[in-house]
Coordinates of C-alpha atoms in Angstrom, one line a residue:
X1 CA 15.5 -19.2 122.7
X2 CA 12.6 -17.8 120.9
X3 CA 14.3 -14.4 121.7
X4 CA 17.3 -15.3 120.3
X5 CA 15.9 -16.3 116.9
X6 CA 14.1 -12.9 116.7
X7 CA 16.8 -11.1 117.3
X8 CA 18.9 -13.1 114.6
X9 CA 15.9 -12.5 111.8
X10 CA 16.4 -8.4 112.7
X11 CA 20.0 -8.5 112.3
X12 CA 19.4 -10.8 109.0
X13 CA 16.7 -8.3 107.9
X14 CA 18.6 -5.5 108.3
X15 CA 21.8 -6.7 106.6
X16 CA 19.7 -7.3 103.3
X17 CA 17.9 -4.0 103.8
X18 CA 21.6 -2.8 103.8
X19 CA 22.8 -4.0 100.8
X20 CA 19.9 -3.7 98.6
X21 CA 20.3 -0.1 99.2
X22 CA 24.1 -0.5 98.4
X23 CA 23.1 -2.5 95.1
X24 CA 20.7 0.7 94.3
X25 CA 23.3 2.6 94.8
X26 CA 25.5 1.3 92.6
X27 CA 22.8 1.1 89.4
X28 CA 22.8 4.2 86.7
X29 CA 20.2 6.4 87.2
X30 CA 16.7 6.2 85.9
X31 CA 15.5 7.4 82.5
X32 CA 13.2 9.6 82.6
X33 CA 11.5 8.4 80.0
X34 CA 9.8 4.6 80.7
X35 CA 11.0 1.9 79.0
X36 CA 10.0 -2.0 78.5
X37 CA 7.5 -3.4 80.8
X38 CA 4.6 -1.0 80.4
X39 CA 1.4 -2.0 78.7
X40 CA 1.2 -1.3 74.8
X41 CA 5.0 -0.9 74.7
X42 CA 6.7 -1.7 71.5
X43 CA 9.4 -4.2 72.1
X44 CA 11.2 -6.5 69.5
X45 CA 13.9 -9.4 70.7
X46 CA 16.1 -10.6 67.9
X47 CA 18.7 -13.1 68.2
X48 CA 21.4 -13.3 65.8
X49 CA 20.0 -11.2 63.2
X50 CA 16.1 -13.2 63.7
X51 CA 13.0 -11.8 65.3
X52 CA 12.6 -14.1 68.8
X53 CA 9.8 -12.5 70.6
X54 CA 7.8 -9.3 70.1
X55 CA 5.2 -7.6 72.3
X56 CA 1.8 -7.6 71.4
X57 CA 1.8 -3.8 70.3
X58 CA 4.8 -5.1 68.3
X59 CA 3.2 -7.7 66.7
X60 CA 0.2 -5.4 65.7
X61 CA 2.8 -2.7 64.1
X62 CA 4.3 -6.1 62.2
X63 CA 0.3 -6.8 60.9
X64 CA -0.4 -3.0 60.1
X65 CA 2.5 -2.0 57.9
X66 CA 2.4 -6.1 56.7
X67 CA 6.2 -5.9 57.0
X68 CA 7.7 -9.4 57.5
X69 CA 10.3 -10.7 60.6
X70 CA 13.5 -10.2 58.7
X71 CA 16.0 -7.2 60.6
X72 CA 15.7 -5.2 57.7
X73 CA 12.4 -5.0 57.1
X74 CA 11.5 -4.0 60.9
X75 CA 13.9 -1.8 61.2
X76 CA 13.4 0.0 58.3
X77 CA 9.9 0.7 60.2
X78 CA 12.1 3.2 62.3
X79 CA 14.7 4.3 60.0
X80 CA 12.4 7.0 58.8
X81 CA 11.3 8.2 61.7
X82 CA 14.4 8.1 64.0
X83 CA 17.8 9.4 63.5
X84 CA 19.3 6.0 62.9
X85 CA 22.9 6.8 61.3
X86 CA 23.9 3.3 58.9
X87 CA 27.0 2.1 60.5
X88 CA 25.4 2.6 63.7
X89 CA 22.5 0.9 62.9
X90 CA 22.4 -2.3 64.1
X91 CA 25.0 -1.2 66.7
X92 CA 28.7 -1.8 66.7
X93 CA 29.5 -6.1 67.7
X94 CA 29.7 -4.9 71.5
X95 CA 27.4 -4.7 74.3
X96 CA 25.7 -1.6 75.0
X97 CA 22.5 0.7 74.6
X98 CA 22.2 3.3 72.0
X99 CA 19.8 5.9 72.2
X100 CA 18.2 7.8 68.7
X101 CA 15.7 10.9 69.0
X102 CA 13.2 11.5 66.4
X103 CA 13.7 13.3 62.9
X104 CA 10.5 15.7 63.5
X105 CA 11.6 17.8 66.5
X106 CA 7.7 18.0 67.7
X107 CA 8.8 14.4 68.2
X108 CA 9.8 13.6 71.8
X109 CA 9.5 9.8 71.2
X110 CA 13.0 8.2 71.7
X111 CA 14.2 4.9 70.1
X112 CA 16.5 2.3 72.3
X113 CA 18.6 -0.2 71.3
X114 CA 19.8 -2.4 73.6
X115 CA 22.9 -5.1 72.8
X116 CA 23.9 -7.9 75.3
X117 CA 25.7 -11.3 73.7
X118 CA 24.1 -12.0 70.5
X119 CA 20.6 -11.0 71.2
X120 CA 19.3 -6.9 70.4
X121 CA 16.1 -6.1 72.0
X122 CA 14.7 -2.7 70.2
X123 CA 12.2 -0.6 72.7
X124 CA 10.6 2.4 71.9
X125 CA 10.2 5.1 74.4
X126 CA 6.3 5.8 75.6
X127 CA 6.2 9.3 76.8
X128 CA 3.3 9.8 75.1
X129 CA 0.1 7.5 74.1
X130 CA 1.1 8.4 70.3
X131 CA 3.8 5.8 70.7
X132 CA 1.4 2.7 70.5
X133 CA 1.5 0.5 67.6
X134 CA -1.3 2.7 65.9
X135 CA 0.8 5.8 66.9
X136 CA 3.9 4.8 65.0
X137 CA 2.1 3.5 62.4
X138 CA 0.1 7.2 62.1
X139 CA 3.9 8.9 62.3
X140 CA 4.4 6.8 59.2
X141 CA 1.6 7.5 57.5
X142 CA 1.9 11.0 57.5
X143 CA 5.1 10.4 56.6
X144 CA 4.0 8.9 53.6
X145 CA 1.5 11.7 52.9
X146 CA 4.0 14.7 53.2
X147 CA 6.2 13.3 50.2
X148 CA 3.1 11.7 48.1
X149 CA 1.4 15.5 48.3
X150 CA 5.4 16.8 47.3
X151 CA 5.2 14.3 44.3
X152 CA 1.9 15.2 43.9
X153 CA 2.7 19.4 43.9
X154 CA 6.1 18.9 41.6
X155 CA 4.7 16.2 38.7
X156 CA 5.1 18.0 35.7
X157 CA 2.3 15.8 33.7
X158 CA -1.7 16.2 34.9
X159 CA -3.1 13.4 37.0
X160 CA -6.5 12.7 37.4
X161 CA -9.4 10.6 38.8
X162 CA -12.7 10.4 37.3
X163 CA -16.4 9.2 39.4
X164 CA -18.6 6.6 38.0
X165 CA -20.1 9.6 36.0
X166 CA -17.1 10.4 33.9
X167 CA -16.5 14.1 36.6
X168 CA -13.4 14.7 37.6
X169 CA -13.3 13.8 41.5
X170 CA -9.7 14.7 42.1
X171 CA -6.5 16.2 40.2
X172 CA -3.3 17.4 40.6
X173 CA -2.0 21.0 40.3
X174 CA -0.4 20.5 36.3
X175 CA -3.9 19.2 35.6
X176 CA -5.3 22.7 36.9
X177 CA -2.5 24.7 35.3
X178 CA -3.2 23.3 32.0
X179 CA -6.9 23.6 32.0
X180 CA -6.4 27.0 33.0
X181 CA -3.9 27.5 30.0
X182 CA -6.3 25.4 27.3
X183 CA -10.1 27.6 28.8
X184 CA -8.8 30.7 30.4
X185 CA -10.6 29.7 33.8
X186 CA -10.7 27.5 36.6
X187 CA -11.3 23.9 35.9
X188 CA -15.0 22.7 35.7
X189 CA -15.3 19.2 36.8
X190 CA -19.0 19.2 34.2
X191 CA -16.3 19.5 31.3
X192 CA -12.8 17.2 31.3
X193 CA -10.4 18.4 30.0
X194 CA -9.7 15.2 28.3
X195 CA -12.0 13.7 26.5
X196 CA -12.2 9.8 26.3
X197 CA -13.0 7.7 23.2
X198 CA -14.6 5.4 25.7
X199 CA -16.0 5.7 29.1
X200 CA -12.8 3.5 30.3
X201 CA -9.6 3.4 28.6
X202 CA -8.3 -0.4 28.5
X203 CA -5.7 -0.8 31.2
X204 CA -1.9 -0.5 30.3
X205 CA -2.5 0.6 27.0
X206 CA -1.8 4.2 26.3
X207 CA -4.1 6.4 24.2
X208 CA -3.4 9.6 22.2
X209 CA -5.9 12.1 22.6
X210 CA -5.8 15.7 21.0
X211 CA -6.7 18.9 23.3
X212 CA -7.8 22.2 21.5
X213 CA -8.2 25.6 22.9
X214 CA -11.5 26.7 21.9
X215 CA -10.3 30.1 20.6
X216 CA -7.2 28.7 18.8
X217 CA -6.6 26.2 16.0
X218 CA -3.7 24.7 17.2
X219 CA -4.2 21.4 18.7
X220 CA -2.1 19.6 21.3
X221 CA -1.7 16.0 22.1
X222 CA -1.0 13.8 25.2
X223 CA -0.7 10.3 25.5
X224 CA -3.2 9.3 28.3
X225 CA -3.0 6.5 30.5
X226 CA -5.0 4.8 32.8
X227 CA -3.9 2.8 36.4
X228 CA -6.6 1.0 38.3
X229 CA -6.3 1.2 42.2
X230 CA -8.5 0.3 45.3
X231 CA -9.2 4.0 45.1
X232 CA -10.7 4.0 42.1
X233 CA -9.1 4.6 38.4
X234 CA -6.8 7.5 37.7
X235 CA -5.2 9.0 34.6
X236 CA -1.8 10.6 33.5
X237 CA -1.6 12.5 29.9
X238 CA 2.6 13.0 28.7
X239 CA 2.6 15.7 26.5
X240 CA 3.3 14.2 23.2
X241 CA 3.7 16.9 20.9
X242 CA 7.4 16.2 20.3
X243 CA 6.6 12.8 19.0
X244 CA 3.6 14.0 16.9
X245 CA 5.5 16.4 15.3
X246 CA 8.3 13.6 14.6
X247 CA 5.9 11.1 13.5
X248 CA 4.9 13.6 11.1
X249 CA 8.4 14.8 10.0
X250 CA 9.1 11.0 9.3
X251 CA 5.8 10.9 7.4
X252 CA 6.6 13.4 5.3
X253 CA 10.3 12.1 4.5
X254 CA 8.4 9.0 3.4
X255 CA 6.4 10.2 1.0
X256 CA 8.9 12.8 0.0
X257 CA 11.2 9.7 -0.5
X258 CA 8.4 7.5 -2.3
X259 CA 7.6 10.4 -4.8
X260 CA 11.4 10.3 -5.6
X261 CA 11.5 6.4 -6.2
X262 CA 8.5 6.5 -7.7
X263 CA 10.2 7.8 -11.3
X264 CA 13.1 5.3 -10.3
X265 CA 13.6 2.4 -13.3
X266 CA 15.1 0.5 -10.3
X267 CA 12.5 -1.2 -7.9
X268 CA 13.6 -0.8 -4.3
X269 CA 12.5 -2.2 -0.9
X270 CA 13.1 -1.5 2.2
X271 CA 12.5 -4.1 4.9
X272 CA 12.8 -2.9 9.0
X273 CA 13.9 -4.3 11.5
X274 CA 11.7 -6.6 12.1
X275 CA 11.7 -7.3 8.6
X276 CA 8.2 -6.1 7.2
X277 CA 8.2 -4.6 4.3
X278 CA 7.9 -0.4 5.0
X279 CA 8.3 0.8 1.8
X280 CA 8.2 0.0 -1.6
X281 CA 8.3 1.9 -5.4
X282 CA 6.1 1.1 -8.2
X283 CA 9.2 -0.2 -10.0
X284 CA 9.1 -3.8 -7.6
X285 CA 5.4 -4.2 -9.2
X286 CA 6.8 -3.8 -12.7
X287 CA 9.7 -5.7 -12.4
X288 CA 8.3 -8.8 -10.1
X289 CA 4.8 -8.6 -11.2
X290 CA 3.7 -8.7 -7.7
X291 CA 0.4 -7.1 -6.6
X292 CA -0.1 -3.6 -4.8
X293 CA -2.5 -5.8 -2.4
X294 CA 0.3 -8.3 -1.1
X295 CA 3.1 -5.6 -0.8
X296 CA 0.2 -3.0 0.5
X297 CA 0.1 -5.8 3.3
X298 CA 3.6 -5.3 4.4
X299 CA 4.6 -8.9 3.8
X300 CA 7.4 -9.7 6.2
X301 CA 11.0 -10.5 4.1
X302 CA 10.3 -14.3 3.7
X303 CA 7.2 -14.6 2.4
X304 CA 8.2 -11.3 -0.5
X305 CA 11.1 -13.9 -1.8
X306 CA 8.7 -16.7 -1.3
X307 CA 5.9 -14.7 -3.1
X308 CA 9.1 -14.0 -6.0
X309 CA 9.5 -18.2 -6.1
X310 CA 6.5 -18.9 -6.3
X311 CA 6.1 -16.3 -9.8
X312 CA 9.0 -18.3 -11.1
X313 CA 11.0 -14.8 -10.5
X314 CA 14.8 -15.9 -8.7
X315 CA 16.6 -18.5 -9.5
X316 CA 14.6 -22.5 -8.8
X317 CA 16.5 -23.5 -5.7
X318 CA 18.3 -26.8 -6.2
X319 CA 16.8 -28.0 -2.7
X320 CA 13.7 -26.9 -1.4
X321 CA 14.8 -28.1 2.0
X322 CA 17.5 -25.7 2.7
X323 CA 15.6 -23.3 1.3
X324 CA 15.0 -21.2 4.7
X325 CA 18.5 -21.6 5.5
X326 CA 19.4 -19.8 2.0
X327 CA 17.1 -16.9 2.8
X328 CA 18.3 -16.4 6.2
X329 CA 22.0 -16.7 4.7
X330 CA 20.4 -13.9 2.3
X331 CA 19.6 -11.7 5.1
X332 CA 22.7 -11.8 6.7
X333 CA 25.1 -11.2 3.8
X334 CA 22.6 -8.3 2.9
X335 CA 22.6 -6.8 6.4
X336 CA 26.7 -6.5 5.8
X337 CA 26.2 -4.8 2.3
X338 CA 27.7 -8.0 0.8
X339 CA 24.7 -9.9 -0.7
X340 CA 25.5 -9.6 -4.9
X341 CA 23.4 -11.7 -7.4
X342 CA 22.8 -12.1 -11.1
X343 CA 19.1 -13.5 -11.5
X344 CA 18.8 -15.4 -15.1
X345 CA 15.0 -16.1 -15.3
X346 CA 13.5 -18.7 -17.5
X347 CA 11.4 -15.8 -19.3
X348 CA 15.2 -14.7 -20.8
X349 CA 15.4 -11.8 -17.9
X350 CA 18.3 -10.5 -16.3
X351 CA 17.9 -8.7 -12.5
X352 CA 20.4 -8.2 -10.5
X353 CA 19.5 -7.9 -7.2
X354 CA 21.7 -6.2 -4.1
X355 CA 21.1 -6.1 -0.4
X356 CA 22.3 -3.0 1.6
X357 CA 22.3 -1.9 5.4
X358 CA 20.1 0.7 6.2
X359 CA 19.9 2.7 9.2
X360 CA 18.3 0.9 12.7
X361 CA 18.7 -2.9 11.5
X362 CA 16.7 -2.0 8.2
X363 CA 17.6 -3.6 5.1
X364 CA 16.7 -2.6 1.5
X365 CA 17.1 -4.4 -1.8
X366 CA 17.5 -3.4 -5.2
X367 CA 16.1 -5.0 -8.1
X368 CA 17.4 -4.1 -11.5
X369 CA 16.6 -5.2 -14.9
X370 CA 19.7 -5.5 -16.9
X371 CA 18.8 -7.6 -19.6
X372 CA 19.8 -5.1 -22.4
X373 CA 22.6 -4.7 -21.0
X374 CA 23.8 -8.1 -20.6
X375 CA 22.4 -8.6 -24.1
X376 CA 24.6 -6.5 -25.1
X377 CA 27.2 -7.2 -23.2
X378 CA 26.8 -10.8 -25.1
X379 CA 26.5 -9.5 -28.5
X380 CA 30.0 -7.0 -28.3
X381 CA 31.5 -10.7 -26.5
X382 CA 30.1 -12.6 -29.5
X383 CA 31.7 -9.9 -31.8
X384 CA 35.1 -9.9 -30.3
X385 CA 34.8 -13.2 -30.4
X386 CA 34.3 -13.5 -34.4
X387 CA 36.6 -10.6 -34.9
X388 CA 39.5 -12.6 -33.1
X389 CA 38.6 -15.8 -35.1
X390 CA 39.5 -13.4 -38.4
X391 CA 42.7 -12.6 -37.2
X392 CA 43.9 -16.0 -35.9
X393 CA 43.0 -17.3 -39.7
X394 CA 44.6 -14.7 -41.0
X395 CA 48.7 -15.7 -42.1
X396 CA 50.2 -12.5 -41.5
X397 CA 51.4 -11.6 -37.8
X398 CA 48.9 -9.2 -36.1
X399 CA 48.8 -6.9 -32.9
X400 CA 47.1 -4.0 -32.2
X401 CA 48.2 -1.5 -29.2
X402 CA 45.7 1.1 -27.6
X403 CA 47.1 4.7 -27.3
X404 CA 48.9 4.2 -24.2
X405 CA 50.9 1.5 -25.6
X406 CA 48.7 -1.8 -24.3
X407 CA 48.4 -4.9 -26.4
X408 CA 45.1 -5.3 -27.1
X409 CA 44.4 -7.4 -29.6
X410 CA 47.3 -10.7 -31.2
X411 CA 46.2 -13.3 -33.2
X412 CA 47.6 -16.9 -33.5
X413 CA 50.1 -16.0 -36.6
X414 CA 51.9 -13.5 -34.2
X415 CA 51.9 -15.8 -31.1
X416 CA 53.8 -18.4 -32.8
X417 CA 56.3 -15.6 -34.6
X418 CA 57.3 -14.3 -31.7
X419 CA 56.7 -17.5 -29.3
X420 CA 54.8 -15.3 -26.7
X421 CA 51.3 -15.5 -25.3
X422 CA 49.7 -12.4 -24.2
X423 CA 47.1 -13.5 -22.6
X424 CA 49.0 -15.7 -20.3
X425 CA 50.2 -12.5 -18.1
X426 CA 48.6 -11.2 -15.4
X427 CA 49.9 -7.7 -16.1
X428 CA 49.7 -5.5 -19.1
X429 CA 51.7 -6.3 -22.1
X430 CA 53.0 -2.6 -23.2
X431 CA 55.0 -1.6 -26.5
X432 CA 57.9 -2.0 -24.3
X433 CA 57.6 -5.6 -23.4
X434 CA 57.2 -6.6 -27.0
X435 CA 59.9 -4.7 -28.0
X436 CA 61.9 -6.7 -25.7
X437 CA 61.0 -10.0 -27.3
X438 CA 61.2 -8.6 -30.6
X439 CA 64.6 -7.7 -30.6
X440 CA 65.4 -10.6 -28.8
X441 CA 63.9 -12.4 -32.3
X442 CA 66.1 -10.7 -34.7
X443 CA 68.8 -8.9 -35.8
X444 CA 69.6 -5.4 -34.2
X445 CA 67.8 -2.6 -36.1
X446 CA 67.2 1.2 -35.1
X447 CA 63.7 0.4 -36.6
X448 CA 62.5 -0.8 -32.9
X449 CA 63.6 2.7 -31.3
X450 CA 61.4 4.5 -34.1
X451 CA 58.1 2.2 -34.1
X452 CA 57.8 2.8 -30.1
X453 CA 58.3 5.9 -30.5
X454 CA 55.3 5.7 -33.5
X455 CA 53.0 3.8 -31.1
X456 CA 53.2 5.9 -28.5
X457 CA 52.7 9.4 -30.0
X458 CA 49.6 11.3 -30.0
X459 CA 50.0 13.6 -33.0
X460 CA 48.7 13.0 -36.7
X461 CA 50.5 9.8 -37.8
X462 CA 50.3 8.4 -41.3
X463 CA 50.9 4.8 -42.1
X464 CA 54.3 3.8 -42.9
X465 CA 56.5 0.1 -43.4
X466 CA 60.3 -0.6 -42.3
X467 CA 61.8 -4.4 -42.4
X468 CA 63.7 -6.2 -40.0
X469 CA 65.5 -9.7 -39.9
X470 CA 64.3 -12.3 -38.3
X471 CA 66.6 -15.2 -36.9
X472 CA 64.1 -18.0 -38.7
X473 CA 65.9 -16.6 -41.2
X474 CA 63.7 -14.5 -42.6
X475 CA 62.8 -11.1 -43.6
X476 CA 59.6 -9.2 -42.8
X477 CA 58.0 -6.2 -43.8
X478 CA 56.5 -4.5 -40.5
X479 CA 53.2 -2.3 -41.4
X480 CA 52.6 0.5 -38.7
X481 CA 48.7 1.3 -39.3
X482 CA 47.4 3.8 -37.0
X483 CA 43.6 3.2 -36.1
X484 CA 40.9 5.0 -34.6
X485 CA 41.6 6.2 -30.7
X486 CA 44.9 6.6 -30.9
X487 CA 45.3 3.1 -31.8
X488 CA 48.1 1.4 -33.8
X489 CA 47.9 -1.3 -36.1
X490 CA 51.1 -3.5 -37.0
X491 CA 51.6 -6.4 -39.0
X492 CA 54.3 -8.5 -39.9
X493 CA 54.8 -9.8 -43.6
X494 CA 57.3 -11.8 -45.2
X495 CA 59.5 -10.1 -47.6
X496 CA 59.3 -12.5 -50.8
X497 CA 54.7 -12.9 -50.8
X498 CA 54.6 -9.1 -50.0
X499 CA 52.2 -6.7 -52.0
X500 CA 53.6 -3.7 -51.9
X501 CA 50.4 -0.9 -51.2
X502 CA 50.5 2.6 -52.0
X503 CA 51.9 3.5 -48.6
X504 CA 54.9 5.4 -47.6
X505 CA 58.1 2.7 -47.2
X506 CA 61.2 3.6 -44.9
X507 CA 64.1 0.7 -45.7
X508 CA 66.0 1.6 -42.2
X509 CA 68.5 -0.7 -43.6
X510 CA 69.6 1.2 -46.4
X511 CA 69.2 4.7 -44.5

């Protein structure tokens, strides 16, 4: 019996020997380079898209590059050292293993990604002891280092670092280039080629410092920064030349443009875009009465039209209250060109102030004295006015045409005459349209045909008189006076009061 049993383990033994060599048989070959399971390997598990396990060299590459677990991030760890094409990277949505070589052919490290169900399991091949965690993380580093020392080589602005001394400890090629350009020989770390105000500049603030050749005049200027690092503090100068040059240009325009205004009876000022006062002629000192000192001070634009209210010099707002609101109203209308005012001070002076656009959200205001002119502008109104109360108390019918044939000028007597009223029409009234109502008044006459044509023409004229019928029943004696300017003159007397004056008569009638 016992015999029996051996035999039975044997055959039993031998079976399983037999088909574990016909399972080997059937497996792919094996890499030649070893993968998972050896110590220090680099192994990351994800499952759907999240970080499940990592090795412990894995977990140290995680800590070292202080990446975080998200897909992205850790993979992005071999991206730049492995030929990992996008759209194959994670793998297509199928089960398999994907193999990438290294971008650096010196490189015989291989990447493997490996796909089954919805778990990726990323392996890195360790044919060498450079494939550790600290290995990979050295590949990246010098990574790193080959494209900072080719931004480094290629920055077209200096960049430097200075010791606790104020020497130069490091600098860039453009930094040795230009001191070799500005002294003629190598740099000298004894003598910067920047100087600093300070020992330190303050941080984030740019300063502009000048750089002059010690054999040339000509000065150049960079605007230096400085950037605080673990390293210690470095600097970086931009050539500013360009902007020197047109902050001087504007500088110049300025006080090219101030001299200008400066003979200018018109006071202007010209408010940014912030709206501070920038500029300014002497002619908004004489005309406000503000000082030098408050507008030197670049007042911003409400407190200059506060300053102005408080000098009783615009216009008492009816309600303080909304008296912001009117000012920023102001502003607006003036920043569309359409701000228009007439200032009547309680001194007796007139300004009239306008608001225009300027260029890069500016605005500027004019401020204009017109009191003469609306002084006289009152006295010629008060004039006309007392010349046309003479002619509407005068009895005799009165209108006066300019030379192009315009009614001008009709007093009461000839409104009622006629039973017209200029001044109710929009339009002209010509020599035409009177005619019109005028022989509509009275009896046909070729008198009308000749006193157009006596209104209207520009040679010598002398005065002359016809008569017409009116249909009141009466007959008038019609004076054609010319007047200055081309001007004519006529009147309208009746026949039985007239004096006769030593003028020329024509009796149409009769003729």
């Amino acid at each position: 019996m016992m015999i029996e049993d051996a035999t039975l383990g044997l055959l039993f033994g031998a079976l399983a020997a037999v088909a574990v060599v016909w399972l080997l048989s059937l497996a792919p070959p094996r890499q030649t380079l070893s993968f998972n399971g050896d110590d220090g390997a680099l192994s990351f598990l994800f499952e759907n898209g999240k970080l499940l396990d990592a090795s412990v060299e894995a977990e140290a590459l995680l800590a070292a590059a202080g990446s975080s677990s998200d897909w992205k991030d850790i993979t992005k760890l071999f991206q730049e050292r492995f030929l990992v094409p996008e759209h194959d990277f994670p793998p297509p949505d199928r089960d398999g293993i994907a193999y990438f070589g290294a971008r650096d052919a010196s490189d015989g490290s291989v990447l493997e990604i490996r796909r089954t169900g919805n778990r990726i399991r990323i392996d890195l091949a360790r044919d060498t002891q450079s494939d550790s965690a600290s290995g990979h993380k050295l590949h990246l580093i010098e990574q790193e280092m080959e494209i900072l020392k080719s931004a480094n080589n290629v920055a077209p602005f200096p960049i430097w670092s200075l010791d606790d001394n104020g020497d130069v400890r490091w600098c860039n090629p453009a930094y040795d280039a230009l001191y070799q350009k500005v002294y003629n020989r190598p740099p000298s770390n004894a003598q910067p080629l920047f100087r600093l105000p300070e020992p330190k500049l303050d941080l984030g603030k740019t300063r502009r410092i000048p750089v002059t050749p010690p054999k040339t005049r000509q000065t150049v200027w960079y605007d230096v920064h400085r950037i605080e690092t673990p390293s210690g503090d470095f600097y970086s100068a931009v050539d500013a030349n360009a902007i020197v040059r047109a902050e001087a240009a504007q500088r110049n325009f300025v006080q090219t443009l101030a001299k200008t205004f400066a003979h200018l009876p018109i006071g202007l000022a010209i408010f940014d875009d912030n709206r501070q006062l920038v500029l300014f002629n002497p002619a908004v000192i004489d005309l406000t009465g503000l000082g030098a000192d408050f507008l030197s001070a670049r007042p911003n634009l409400l407190s200059f039209f506060d300053e102005l209210r408080n000098q009783r010099l615009m216009p008492e707002p009816k309600n303080y209250n909304s008296w912001r609101q009117q000012i920023a109203d102001l502003v607006a209308a003036a920043a569309d060109g359409r701000y228009s005012e007439t200032w009547t001070l309680d001194s007796g002076r007139t300004y009239r102030v306008n608001g225009r656009p300027h260029p890069d959200g500016a605005i500027a205001f004019l401020i204009e004295d017109i009191s003469a002119e609306v002084s006289l502008t009152r006295r010629f109104r008060a004039e006309l006015e007392l010349g046309q109360s003479v002619l509407d108390n005068l009895d005799s019918p009165i209108s006066v045409f300019s030379s192009t044939g315009v009614l001008t000028v009709s007093n009461t007597a000839y409104r009622e005459l006629w039973q017209v009223d200029p001044e109710a029409s929009f339009a002209d009234v010509t020599i035409i349209d009177c005619l019109r109502d005028w022989q509509a008044l009275s009896a046909p006459s070729p008198f009308w045909g000749d006193l157009r044509d006596f209104v209207l023409e520009f040679t010598d004229r002398a005065a002359w008189t016809g008569k017409i019928s009116h249909n009141n029943g009466k007959s008038y004696l019609v004076d054609a006076v010319p007047l200055v300017s081309g001007a004519t003159m006529i009147r309208f007397v009746e026949d039985s009061v007239a004096t006769r004056n030593a003028m020329p008569q024509v009796d149409v009638d009769s003729a």
